[in-house]
Structures are given as structure tokens and as C-alpha cells.
Tab-separated table of C-alpha atoms in Angstrom:
chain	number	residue	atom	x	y	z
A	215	UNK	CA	98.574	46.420	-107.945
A	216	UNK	CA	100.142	43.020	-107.686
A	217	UNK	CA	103.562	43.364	-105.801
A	218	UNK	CA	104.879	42.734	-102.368
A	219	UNK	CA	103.767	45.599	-101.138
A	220	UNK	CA	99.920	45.157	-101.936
A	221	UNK	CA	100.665	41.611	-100.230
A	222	UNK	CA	101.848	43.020	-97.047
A	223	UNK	CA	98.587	45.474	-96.907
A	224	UNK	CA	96.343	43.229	-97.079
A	225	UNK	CA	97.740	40.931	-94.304
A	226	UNK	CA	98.912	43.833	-92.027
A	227	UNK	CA	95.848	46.453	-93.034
A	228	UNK	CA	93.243	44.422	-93.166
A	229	UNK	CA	90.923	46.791	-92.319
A	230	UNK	CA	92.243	49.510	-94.608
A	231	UNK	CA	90.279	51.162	-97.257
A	232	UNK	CA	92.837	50.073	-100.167
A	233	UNK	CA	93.227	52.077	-103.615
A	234	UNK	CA	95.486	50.457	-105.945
A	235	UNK	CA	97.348	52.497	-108.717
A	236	UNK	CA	98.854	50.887	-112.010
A	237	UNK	CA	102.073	53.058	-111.660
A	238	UNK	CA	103.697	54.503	-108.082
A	239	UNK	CA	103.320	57.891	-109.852
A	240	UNK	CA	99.808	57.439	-109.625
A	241	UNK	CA	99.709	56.194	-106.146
A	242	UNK	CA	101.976	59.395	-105.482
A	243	UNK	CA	99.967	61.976	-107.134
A	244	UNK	CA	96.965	60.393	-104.617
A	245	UNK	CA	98.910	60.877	-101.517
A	246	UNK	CA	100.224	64.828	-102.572
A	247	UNK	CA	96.457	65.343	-103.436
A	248	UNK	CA	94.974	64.227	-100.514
A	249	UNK	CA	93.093	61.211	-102.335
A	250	UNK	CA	94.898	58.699	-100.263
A	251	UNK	CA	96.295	59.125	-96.477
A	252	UNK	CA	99.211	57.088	-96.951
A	253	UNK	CA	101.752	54.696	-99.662
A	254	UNK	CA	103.173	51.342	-98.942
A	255	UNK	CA	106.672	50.802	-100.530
A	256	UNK	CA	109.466	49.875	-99.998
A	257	UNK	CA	111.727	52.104	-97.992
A	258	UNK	CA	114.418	52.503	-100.697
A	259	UNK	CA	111.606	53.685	-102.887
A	260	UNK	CA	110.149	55.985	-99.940
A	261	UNK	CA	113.232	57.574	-99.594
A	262	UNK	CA	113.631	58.788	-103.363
A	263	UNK	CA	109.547	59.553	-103.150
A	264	UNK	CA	109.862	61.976	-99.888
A	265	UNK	CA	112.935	63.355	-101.613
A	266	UNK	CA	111.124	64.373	-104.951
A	267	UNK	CA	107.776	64.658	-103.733
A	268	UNK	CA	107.888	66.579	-100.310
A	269	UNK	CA	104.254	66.813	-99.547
A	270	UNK	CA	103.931	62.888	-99.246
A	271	UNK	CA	105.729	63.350	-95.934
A	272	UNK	CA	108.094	61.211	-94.409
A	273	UNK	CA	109.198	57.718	-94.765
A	274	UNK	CA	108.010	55.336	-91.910
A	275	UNK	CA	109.444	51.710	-90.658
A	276	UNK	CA	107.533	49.721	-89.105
A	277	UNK	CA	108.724	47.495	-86.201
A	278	UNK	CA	109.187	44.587	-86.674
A	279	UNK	CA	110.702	45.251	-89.804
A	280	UNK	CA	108.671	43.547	-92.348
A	281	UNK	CA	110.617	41.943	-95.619
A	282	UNK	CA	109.255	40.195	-99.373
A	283	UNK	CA	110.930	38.513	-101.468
A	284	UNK	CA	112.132	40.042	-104.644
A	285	UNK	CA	114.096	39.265	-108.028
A	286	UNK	CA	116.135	40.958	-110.427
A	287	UNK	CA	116.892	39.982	-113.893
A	288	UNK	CA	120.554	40.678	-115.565
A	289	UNK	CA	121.584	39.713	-119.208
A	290	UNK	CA	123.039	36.123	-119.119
A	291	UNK	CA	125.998	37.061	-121.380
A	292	UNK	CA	126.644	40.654	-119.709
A	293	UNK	CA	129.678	41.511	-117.797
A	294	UNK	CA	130.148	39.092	-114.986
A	295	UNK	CA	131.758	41.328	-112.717
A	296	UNK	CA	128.439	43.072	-112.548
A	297	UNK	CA	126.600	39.976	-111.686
A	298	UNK	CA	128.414	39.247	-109.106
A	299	UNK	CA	128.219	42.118	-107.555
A	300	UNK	CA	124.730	42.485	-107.647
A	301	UNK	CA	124.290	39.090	-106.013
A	302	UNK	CA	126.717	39.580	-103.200
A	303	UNK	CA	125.104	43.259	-102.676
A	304	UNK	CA	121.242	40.828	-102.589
A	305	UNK	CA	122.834	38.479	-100.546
């Protein structure tokens, strides 16, 4: 409900029955129970879901590989070597 990924359904799936899930444990307990066919993410997150939950299945890319935007939020005052690491690894 609400992030990138719902975005990206609804312009790419447009003719998808959509159920939306307040937590991606929710949406993942749908998929392993057969309530839902398949789970938009994002493919770091579909790698540690196929990991712990095996019966999802497998984690698919689609071509042309589709990207959001996203943020991150760090303390101002926290260590600064952190920071910058984190914004050359988002750069």
C-alpha cells in the first residue's frame, strides 16, 4: 500500500487484480498460501523473501529493468563516515 512498488503495478499491470497488504509479511503469507499469484518488490527484498520463504518461488526481473526513486534517512549528527558511505553506495 503506498510505495513504489504499488506505483509501478498499476502503470505496468493495469489489468491485474491488485490486493494490497499493510506489511510485506502479509503480502508474503498471501503468495505461500495461494491467496495471491505473485509480489512486486524490489529485487533486494525478493532475494531475502525467496531465501526465507521458499514456496513464494523465485525472484523475477523484468526487462527493461524498471527503477523508483527512493530515500533514506540517517541521524544528522551521526558518524559521518557512515553517511558518506551510504551516499556514494546510492549514488
Amino acid at each position: 500500500m503506498g510505495y513504489a512498488q504499488d506505483l509501478i503495478t498499476q502503470q505496468y499491470l493495469p489489468k491485474a487484480n491488485v490486493l494490497r497488504f499493510k506489511t510485506r509479511d502479509e503480502a508474503i503469507v498471501a503468495v505461500s498460501t495461494g491467496k495471491a499469484d505473485s509480489l512486486v518488490n524490489t529485487m533486494l527484498n525478493g532475494l531475502v523473501i525467496s531465501k526465507k520463504a521458499a514456496t513464494v518461488g523465485g525472484v523475477m526481473i523484468p526487462t527493461p529493468i524498471l527503477s523508483t526513486p527512493s530515500v533514506i534517512a540517517l541521524n544528522y549528527g551521526g558518524d559521518e563516515t557512515f553517511k558518506r558511505f551510504v551516499s556514494a553506495w546510492a549514488e
